[in-house]
Each structure stands twice: as C-alpha cells, then as structure tokens.
Coordinates of C-alpha atoms and ligand atoms in Angstrom, one line a residue:
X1 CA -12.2 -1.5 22.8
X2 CA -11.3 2.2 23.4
X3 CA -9.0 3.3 20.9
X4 CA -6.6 5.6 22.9
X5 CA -6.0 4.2 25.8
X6 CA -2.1 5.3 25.8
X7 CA 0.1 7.1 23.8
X8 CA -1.1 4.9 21.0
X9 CA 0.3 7.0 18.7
X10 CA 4.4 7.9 18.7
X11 CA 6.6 10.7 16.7
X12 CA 8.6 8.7 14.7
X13 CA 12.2 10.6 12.7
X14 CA 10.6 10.6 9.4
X15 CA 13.7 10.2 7.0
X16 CA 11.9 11.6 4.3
X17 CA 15.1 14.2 3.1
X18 CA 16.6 11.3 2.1
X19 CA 14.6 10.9 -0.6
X20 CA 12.1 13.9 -1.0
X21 CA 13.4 16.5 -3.3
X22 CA 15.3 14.0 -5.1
X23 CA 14.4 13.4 -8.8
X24 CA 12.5 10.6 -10.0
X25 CA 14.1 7.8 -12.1
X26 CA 11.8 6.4 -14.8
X27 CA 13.3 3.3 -15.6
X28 CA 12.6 0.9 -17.9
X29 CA 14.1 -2.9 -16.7
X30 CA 16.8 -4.4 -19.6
X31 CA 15.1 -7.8 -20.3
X32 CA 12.1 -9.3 -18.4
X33 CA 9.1 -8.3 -16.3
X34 CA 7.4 -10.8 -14.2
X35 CA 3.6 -9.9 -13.4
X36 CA 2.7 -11.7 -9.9
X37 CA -0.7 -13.9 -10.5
X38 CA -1.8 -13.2 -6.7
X39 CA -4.3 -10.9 -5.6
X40 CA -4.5 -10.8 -1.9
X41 CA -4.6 -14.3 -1.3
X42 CA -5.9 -15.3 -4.6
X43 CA -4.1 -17.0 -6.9
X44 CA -6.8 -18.6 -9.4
X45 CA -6.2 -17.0 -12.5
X46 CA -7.2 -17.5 -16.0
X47 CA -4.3 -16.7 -18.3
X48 CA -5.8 -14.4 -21.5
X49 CA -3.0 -15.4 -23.5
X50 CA -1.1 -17.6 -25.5
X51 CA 3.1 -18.2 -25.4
X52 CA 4.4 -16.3 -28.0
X53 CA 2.1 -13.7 -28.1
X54 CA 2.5 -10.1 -28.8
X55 CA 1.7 -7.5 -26.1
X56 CA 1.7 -3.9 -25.7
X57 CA 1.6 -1.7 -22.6
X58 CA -2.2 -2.1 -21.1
X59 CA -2.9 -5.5 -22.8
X60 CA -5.2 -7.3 -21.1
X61 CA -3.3 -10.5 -19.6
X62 CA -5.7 -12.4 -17.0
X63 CA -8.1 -12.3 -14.5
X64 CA -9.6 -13.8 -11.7
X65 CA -11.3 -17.1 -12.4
X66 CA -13.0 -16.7 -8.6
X67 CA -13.1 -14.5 -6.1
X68 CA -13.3 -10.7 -6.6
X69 CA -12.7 -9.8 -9.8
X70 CA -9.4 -8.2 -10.5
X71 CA -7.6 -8.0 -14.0
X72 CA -4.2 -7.7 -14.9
X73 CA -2.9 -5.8 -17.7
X74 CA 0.8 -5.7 -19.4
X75 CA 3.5 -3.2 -18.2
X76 CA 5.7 -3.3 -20.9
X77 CA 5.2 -4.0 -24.6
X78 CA 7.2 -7.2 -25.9
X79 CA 6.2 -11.7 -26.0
X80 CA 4.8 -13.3 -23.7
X81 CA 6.9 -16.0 -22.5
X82 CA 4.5 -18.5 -20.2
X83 CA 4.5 -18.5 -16.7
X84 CA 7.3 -19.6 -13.9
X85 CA 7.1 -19.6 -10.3
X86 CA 9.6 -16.8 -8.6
X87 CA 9.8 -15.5 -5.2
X88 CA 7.1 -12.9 -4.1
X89 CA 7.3 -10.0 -1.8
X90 CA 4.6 -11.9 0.8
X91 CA 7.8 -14.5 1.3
X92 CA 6.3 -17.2 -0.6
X93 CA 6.7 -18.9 -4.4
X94 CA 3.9 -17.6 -6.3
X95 CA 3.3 -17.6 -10.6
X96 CA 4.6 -15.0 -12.5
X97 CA 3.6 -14.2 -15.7
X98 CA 6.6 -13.2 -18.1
X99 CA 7.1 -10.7 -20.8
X100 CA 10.3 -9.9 -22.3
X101 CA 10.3 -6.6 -23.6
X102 CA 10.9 -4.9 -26.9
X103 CA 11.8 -1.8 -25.8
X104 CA 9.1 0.2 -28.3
X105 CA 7.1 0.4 -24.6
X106 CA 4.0 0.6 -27.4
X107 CA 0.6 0.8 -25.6
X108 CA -3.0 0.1 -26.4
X109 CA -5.8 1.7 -24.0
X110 CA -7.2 -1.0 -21.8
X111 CA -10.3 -0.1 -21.9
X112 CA -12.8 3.1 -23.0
X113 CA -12.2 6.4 -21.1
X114 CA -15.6 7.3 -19.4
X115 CA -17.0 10.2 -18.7
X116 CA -17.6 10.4 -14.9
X117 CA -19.8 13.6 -14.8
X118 CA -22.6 12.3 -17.2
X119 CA -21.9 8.6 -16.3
X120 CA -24.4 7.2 -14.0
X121 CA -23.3 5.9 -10.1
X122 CA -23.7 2.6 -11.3
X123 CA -21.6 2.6 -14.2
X124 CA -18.8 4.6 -12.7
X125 CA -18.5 1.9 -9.7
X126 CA -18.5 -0.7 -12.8
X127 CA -15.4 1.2 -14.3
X128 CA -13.3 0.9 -11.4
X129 CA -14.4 -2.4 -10.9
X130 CA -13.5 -3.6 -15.1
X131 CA -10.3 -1.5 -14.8
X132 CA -8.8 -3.3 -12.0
X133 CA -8.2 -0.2 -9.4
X134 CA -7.2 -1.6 -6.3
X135 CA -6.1 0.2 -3.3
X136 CA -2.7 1.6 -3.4
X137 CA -2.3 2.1 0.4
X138 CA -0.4 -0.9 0.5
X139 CA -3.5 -3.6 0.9
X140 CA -4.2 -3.8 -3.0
X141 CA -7.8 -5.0 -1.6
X142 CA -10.4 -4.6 -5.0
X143 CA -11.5 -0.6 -4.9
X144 CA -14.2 -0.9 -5.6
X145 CA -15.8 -3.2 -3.1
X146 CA -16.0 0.1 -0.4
X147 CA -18.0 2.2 -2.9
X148 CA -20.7 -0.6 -4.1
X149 CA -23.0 0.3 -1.1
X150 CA -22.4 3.6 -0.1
X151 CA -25.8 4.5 2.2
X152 CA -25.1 7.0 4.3
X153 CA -21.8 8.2 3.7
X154 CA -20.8 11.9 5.1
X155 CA -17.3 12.1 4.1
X156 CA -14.6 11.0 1.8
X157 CA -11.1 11.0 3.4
X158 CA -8.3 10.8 1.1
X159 CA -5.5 9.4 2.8
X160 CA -2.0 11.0 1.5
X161 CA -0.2 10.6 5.3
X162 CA 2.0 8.4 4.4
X163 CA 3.1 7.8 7.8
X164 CA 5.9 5.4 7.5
X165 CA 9.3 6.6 7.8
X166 CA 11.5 7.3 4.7
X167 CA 8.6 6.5 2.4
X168 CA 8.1 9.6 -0.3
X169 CA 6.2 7.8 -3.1
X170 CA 2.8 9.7 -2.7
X171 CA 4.0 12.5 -1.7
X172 CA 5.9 12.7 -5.2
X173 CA 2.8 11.3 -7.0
X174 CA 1.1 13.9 -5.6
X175 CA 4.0 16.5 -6.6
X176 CA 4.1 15.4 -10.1
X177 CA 0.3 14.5 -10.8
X178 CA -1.9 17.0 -8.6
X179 CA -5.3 17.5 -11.4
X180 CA -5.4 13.8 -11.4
X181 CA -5.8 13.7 -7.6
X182 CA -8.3 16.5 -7.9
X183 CA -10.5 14.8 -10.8
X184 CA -10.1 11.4 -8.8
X185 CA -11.5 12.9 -5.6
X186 CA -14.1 14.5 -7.6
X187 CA -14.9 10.7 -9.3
X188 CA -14.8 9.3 -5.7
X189 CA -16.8 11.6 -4.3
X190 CA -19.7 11.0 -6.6
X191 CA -19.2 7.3 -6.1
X192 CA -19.3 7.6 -2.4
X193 CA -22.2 10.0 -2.5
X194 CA -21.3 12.3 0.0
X195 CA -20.8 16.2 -0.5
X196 CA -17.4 16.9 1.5
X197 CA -13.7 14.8 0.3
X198 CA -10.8 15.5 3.0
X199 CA -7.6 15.2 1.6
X200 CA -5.4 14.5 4.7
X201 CA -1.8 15.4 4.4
X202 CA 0.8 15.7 7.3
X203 CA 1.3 18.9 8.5
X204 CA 5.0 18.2 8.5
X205 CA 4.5 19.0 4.2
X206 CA 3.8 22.3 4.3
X207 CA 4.6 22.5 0.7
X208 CA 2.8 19.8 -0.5
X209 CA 0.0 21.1 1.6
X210 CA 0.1 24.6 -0.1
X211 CA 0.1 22.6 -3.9
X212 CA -2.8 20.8 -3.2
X213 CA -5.2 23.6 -1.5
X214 CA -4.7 26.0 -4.6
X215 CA -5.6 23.2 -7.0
X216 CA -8.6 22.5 -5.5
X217 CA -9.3 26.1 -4.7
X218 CA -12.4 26.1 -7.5
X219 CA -14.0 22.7 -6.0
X220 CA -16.1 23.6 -2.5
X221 CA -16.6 20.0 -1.3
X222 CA -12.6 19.6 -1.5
X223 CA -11.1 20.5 1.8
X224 CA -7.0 19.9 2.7
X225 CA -6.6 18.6 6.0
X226 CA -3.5 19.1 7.8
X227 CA -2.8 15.9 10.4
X228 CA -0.6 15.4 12.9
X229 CA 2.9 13.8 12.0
X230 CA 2.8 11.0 14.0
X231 CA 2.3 7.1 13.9
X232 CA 0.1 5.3 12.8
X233 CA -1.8 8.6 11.1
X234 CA -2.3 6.3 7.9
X235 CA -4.3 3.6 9.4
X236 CA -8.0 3.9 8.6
X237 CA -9.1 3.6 12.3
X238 CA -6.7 6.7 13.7
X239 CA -7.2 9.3 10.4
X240 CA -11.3 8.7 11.1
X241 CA -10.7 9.8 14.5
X242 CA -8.5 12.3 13.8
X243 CA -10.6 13.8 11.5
X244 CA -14.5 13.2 11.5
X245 CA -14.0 12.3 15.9
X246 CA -15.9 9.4 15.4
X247 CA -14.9 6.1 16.1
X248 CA -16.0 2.5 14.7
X249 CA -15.9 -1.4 15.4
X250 CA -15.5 -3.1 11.8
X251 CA -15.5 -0.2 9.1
X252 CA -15.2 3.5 8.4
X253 CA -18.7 2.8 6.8
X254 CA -20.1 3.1 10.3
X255 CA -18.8 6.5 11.0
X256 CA -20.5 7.6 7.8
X257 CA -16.8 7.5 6.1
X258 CA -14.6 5.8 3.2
X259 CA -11.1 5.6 3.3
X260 CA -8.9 5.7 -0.2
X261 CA -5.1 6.6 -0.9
X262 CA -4.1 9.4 -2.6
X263 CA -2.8 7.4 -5.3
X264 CA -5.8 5.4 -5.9
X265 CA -7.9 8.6 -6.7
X266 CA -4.9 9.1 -9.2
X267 CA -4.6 5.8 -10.3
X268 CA -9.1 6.6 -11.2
X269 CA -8.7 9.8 -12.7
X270 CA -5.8 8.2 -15.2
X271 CA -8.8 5.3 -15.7
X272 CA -11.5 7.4 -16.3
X273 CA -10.0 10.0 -18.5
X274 CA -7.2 7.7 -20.7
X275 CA -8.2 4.4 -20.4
X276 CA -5.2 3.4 -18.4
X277 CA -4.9 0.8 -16.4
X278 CA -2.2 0.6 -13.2
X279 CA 1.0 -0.7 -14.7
X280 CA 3.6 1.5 -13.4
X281 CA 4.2 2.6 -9.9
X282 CA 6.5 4.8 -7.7
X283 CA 8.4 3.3 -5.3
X284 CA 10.4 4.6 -2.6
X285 CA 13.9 3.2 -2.5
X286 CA 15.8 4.2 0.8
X287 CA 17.2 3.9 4.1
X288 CA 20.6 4.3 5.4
X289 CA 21.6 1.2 3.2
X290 CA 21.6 2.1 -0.2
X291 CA 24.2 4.5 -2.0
X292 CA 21.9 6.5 -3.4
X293 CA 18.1 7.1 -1.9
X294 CA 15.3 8.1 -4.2
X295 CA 11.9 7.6 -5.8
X296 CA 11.6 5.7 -9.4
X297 CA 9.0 5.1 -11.4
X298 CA 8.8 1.6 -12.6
X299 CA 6.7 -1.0 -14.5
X300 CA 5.0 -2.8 -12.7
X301 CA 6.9 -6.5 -12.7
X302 CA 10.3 -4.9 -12.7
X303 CA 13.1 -7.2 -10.6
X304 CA 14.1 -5.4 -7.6
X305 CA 17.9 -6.7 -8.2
X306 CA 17.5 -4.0 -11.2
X307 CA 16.0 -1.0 -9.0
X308 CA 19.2 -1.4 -6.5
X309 CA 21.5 -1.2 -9.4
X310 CA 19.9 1.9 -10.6
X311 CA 20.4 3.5 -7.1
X312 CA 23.7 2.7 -6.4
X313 CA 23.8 -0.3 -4.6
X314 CA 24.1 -1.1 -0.9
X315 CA 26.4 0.8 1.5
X316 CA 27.9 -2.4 2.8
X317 CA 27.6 -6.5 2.5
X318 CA 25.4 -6.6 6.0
X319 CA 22.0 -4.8 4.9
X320 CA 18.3 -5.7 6.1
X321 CA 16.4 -5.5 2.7
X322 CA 12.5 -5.1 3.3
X323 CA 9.3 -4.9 1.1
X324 CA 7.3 -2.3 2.0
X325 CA 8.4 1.0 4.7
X326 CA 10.5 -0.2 7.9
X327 CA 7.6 -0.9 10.1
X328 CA 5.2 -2.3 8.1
X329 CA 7.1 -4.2 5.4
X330 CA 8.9 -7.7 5.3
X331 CA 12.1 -8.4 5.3
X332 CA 13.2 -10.4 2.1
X333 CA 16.1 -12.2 1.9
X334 CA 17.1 -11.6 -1.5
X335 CA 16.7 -9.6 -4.6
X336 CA 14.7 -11.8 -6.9
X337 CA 10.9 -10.4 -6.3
X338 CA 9.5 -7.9 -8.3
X339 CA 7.4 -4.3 -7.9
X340 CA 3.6 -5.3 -7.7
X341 CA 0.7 -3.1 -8.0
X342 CA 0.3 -2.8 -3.6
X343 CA 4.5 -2.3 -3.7
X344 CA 5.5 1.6 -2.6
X345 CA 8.5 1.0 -1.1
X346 CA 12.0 -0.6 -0.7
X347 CA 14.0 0.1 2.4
X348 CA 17.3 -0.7 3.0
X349 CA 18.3 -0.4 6.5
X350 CA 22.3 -1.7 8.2
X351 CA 21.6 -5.1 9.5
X352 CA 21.7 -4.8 13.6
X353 CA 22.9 -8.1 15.3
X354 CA 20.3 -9.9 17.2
X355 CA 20.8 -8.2 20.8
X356 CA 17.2 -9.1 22.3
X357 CA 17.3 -9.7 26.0
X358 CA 14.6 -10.4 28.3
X359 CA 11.1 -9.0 28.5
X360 CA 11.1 -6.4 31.2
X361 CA 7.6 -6.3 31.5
X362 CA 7.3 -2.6 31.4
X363 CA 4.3 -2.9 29.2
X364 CA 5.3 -0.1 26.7
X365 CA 4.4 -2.2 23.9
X366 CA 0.7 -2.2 24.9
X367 CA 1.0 1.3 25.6
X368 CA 1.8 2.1 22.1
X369 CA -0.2 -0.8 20.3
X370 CA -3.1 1.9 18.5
X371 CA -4.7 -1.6 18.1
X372 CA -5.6 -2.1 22.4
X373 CA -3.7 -5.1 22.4
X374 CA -1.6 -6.2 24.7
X375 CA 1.6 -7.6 22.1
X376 CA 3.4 -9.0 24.7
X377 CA 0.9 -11.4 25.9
X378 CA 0.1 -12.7 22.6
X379 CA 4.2 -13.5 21.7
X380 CA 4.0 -15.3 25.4
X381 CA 1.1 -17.2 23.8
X382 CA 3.0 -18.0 20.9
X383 CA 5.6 -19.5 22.8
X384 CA 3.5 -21.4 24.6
X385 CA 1.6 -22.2 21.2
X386 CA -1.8 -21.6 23.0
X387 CA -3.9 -20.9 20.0
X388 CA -7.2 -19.7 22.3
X389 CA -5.1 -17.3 24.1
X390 CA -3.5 -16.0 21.2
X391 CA -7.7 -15.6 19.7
X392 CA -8.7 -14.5 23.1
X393 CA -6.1 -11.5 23.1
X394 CA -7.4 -10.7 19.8
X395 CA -4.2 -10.9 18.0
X396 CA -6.5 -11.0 14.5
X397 CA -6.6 -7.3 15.1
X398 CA -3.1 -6.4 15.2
X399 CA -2.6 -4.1 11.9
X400 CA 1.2 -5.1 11.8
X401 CA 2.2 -1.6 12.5
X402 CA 5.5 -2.5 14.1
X403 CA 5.3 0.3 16.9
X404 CA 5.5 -2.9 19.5
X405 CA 9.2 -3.9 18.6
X406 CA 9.9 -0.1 17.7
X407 CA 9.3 0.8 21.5
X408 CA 10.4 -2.6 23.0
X409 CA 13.6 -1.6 25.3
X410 CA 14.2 -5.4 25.0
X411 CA 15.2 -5.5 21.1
X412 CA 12.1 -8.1 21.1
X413 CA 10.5 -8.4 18.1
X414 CA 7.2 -8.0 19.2
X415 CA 5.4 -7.8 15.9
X416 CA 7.2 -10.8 14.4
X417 CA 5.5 -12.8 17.2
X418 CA 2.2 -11.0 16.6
X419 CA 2.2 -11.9 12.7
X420 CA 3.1 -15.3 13.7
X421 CA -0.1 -15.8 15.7
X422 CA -2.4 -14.2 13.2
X423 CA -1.2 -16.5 10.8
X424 CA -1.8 -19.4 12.7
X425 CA -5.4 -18.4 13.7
X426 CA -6.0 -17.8 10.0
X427 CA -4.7 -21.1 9.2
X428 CA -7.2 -22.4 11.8
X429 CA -9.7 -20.6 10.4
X430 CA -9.3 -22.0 6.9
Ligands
SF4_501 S1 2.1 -4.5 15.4 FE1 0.1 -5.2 16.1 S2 0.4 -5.7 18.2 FE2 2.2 -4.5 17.6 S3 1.6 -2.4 18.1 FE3 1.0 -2.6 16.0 S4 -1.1 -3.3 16.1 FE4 -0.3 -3.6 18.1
SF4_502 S1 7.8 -3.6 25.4 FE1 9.3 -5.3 25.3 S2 10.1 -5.4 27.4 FE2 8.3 -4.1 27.6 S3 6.6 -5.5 28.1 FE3 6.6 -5.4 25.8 S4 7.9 -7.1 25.2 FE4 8.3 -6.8 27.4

C-alpha cells in the first residue's frame, strides 16, 4: 500500500482560539467518581478492595486479572462504595468502580519514585509497566509494551500534534508542565535506546514551539520539530513519514522508530520522580455548542454532566455531544459517562439535520483516506453485508480518522459505515 497516493492529508480550521489561551479549571466533582474497570477491551479485573473502605488519592484499587497488566489507582480521596454498571464513553455498559469523596483530596504515593539515570533499562521499563502509564494519545494501549524490545531503534518521536480540531489539552499540558516533558523524553529516550527524541509540534504554535526549544536547549539529543498543520499529522504512520521519510507495514518499530504522546512522557516523568500515578487529566471542552469553551483539569472518573455545568452549559437544546475531538470521537447520547485515563476531549458541536443524499461517486473520500482505502466501497459492502468484501477492502485498517465523511459532498457518513465493518470483522474474528 503506498501511503500518499492523494491528498491524503487535508487543512482542516483548527478551532483551537476557542479554547487556547483560556484558563484552566481544576475542578474537583461534588459527590462521586466512577473509575471505568475496562482497559482496551478488557474488562477482567480484580477489585483490591473492600466496600467501605478508606482511600486516598493514588490508592491502589485493581488490576488486571489477565491480559496486559494495567493498574488502577484512586482519583480522589473518600469510601469506596462497590461497583455499578454505568454508561461508558466506547457506547457500551461497562463496571465502574465508585468513590464518594471527602473532599480532604488526601494522597498516598502509589508507588516509589525511581531514579531513571542510575536505574538500569530493565527496571525503568518495569516502572512504567507497575505504575500503570498508558498512552495518552487517545488509545490508552499499556506503554510500556513498545519499549520492552527496543533493538534497533534510531529515533524517539514525541508526538504533541494534536491534530484534531478544537482540541487544546496537550498543548496546555505542555504550557503548564514543560521540565516534565523534558525529563520524560529524557526517561523514554533511555528506554528506547536511541540517541535522538523529536518532539513534533505543529508549526501553527509558534509559541509553544519557542517554550519547548529553550527548555530543552541544555539536552543535544532533544530536537523540536515543527510539522505541518494538517490532518492526520498525529497518526503514527503520517508523523514517521513526515519526519524520519521512512515508511512501514505493521509498526514504527520497522523504521527504527517509537511513537509516544506528549503527555505520556509527562504522565513518566510525574511517575518516576513523585510516585504518581495518572489520576487526573486535561480535557478539552469545546465546540460551537457549549457557552463557555475551555480546558479543565479533572479527576479521573469525574461525570461529564458536571464538566458541562462548569463551562456553562449548551448553547441550545439541539447539540451533537461527542467523546473524544470531532473526527475521531463518538457521539454519546447523554451525559452520564465519565473522564477516563485515554479521554482528552469533549466537543460540543450544533446538531445538523440528516441531509445525506446520494453517493456521487466522485471518489474524494478515497482520495483523502491517509489509510489507501477506498471508504466508499467498504459502506457499499456494508449494505450489502458482504463480510469478505468488507476484509478484502481492508477495512481493519481504517484508523477512524473521519476525513471520509468530512470531505464527502454527499453528507454520507463514511466513517460510521467504515467502523461498522471493522466491528463486524472483529466480531468474526473473535
Ligand atoms: S475514517 Fe478510515 S476509511 Fe475514512 S478516511 Fe479515515 S482511515 Fe480512511
Ligand atoms: S466522497 Fe461521498 S459522494 Fe464521493 S464517492 Fe465517497 S461516499 Fe460517494
């Protein structure tokens, strides 16, 4: 598959004044939070502790009974109330653990601080791995799973893109926490062996690029990075090319290259040097329906009901309320689900009317697909519910960018159909 066979990349209006050089809300939610026992598609989970229990901030509260181990630590200090099922950003029921807070926001370190620089490569990749960092790009895949075979790795690339429209969250993690990304691209660095870490920014933050090259002005093997401000610059496949000119089949691993978010190096550096775990996160609340756009900083487990409140509320009754940036994310159809550890933004966007009309076959979808697909095809497929054409057109690799519906004159909703025949091939799979 050739990578660039069209466009495959688009400018998109970025949004980002709406919520850039706002300040950020630290808020603390009145009652409850509910902590999500799902990690990727895992939800076996052995619960640490008992009903009734007393917990601080960075408690230990369960881990994974199979699978990849991933712990979970407590947000918020307060009882533990026992578990109930609630609505989840991926659309489905899933177990929440409950706490109902005390207020005191007490904490404990969740583990020992290490020392990276006379910690061996071994024990630092069994840090990340106790302390439960997970990528916070948006997958919240185990981090470190890409760093536990690391032969022949030239590069680190440090993705701070953010290409989505209207999502600022990195960017002001970045702003407000710029020696931790330094010290966690150092950590990385030495856990990826390799002696050069680019930090990639768009070029369309000048500011944000200046920040970051004087604070790592003292470390060589950091470089900054300015990419271009278009779509999909984020995904792992496009910012290789983009940056090393190299392109791969399954992993960056295979153009000598890992991949980690800007605030996952954070996120390590805050592990390594405090003992904290990730149990609070910035998240992006915008789009042209909400009163009041900006960034807050939030336990993790907090009710998204509560984050609205604390921007103002909706601009009208019809909104389109999504998980995640406006391409990429979900749309959920109410406020009960809470911030999890992969969550960076809320976007609230005027609900259009369903005004799809016909496909005019004029192929702009597969132009702009940066996966080679051809979209169209495989949302023909799924209304035909031919499951070997959908697996022939290689709809597995669709990365659910969304740039298929964006560029559709038709108002179709490409992707939707797209994600609707990778989950049926992965239910076939299973
Ligand atoms: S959503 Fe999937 S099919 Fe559509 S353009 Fe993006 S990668 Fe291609
Ligand atoms: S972009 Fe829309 S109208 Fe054009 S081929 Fe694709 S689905 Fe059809």
């Amino acid at each position: 598959m050739s990578l660039f066979l069209g466009p495959m990349r688009h400018h998109i209006p970025g949004k980002k004044e709406l919520s850039d050089h706002k300040d950020i809300l630290n808020l603390l939610p009145k009652k409850e939070v509910y902590l999500p026992l799902i990690a990727g598609n895992n939800t076996n989970f052995n619960v640490l502790v008992q009903e009734g229990d007393r917990v601080k901030v960075g408690t230990k509260l369960a881990e994974t009974a199979s699978g990849f181990y991933i712990p979970i630590y407590s947000s918020v200090s307060g009882t533990y109330k026992g578990c109930a099922k609630r609505m989840h950003s991926s659309l489905k029921p899933q177990m929440h653990m409950i706490i109902e807070l005390d207020g005191l926001q007490e904490s404990v370190p969740s583990f020992e601080p290490l020392d990276y620089q006379s910690a061996t490569w071994e024990q630092c990749v069994d840090f990340i791995k106790n302390a439960g960092i997970v990528g916070l790009g948006g997958a919240g895949f185990p981090a470190y799973i890409k760093y536990s075979k690391p032969n022949g790795i030239d590069a680190l690339l440090i993705n701070a893109v953010e290409c989505e429209p209207y999502i600022t969250a990195d960017y002001k993690m970045i702003q407000s926490r710029v020696q931790d990304l330094v010290t966690g691209c150092l950590i990385l660095q030495k856990m990826a062996t390799c002696n050069v870490v680019y930090i990639c920014i768009k070029e369309s933050h000048p500011d944000l690029i200046d920040l970051v090259k004087k604070a790592v002005s003292s470390h060589s093997s950091l470089q900054v990075k300015p990419v271009p401000d278009v779509y999909p610059m984020g995904w792992e496949r496009v910012l290789v090319r983009e940056v090393l000119h190299k392109e791969y089949d399954r992993l960056p691993a295979e153009a000598g290259a890992i991949v980690s978010n800007a605030t996952t190096a954070i996120a390590t550096a805050q592990a390594f040097e405090k003992g904290q775990a990730i149990v609070s996160k910035m998240v992006t609340v915008s789009g042209e329906g909400v009163k009041n756009p900006m960034n807050v900083y939030v336990p993790v487990g907090t009710c998204v009901k509560e984050i609205m409140e604390a921007c103002g509320g909706y601009t009208s009754d019809s909104v389109r309320l999504i998980a995640g940036g406006p391409m990429m994310g979900k749309t959920v159809v109410n406020e009960l689900w809470v911030v999890d550890r992969a969550t960076n933004a809320i976007t609230v966007l005027p609900h259009v009317a369903d005004d799809a009309i016909a496909c005019l076959r004029c192929g702009k979808c597969s132009d702009h697909c940066p996966a080679g697909l051809q979209p169209v095809r495989i949302a023909q497929a799924v209304q035909a519910n031919n499951l070997e054409e959908m697996e022939k057109r290689g709809a597995l690799s669709c990365i659910e960018c969304g740039l298929c519906s964006y560029n559709c004159p038709s108002h179709i909703d490409v992707t939707e159909n797209v994600r609707k025949a990778k989950r049926v091939l992965m239910m076939k799979k299973k």
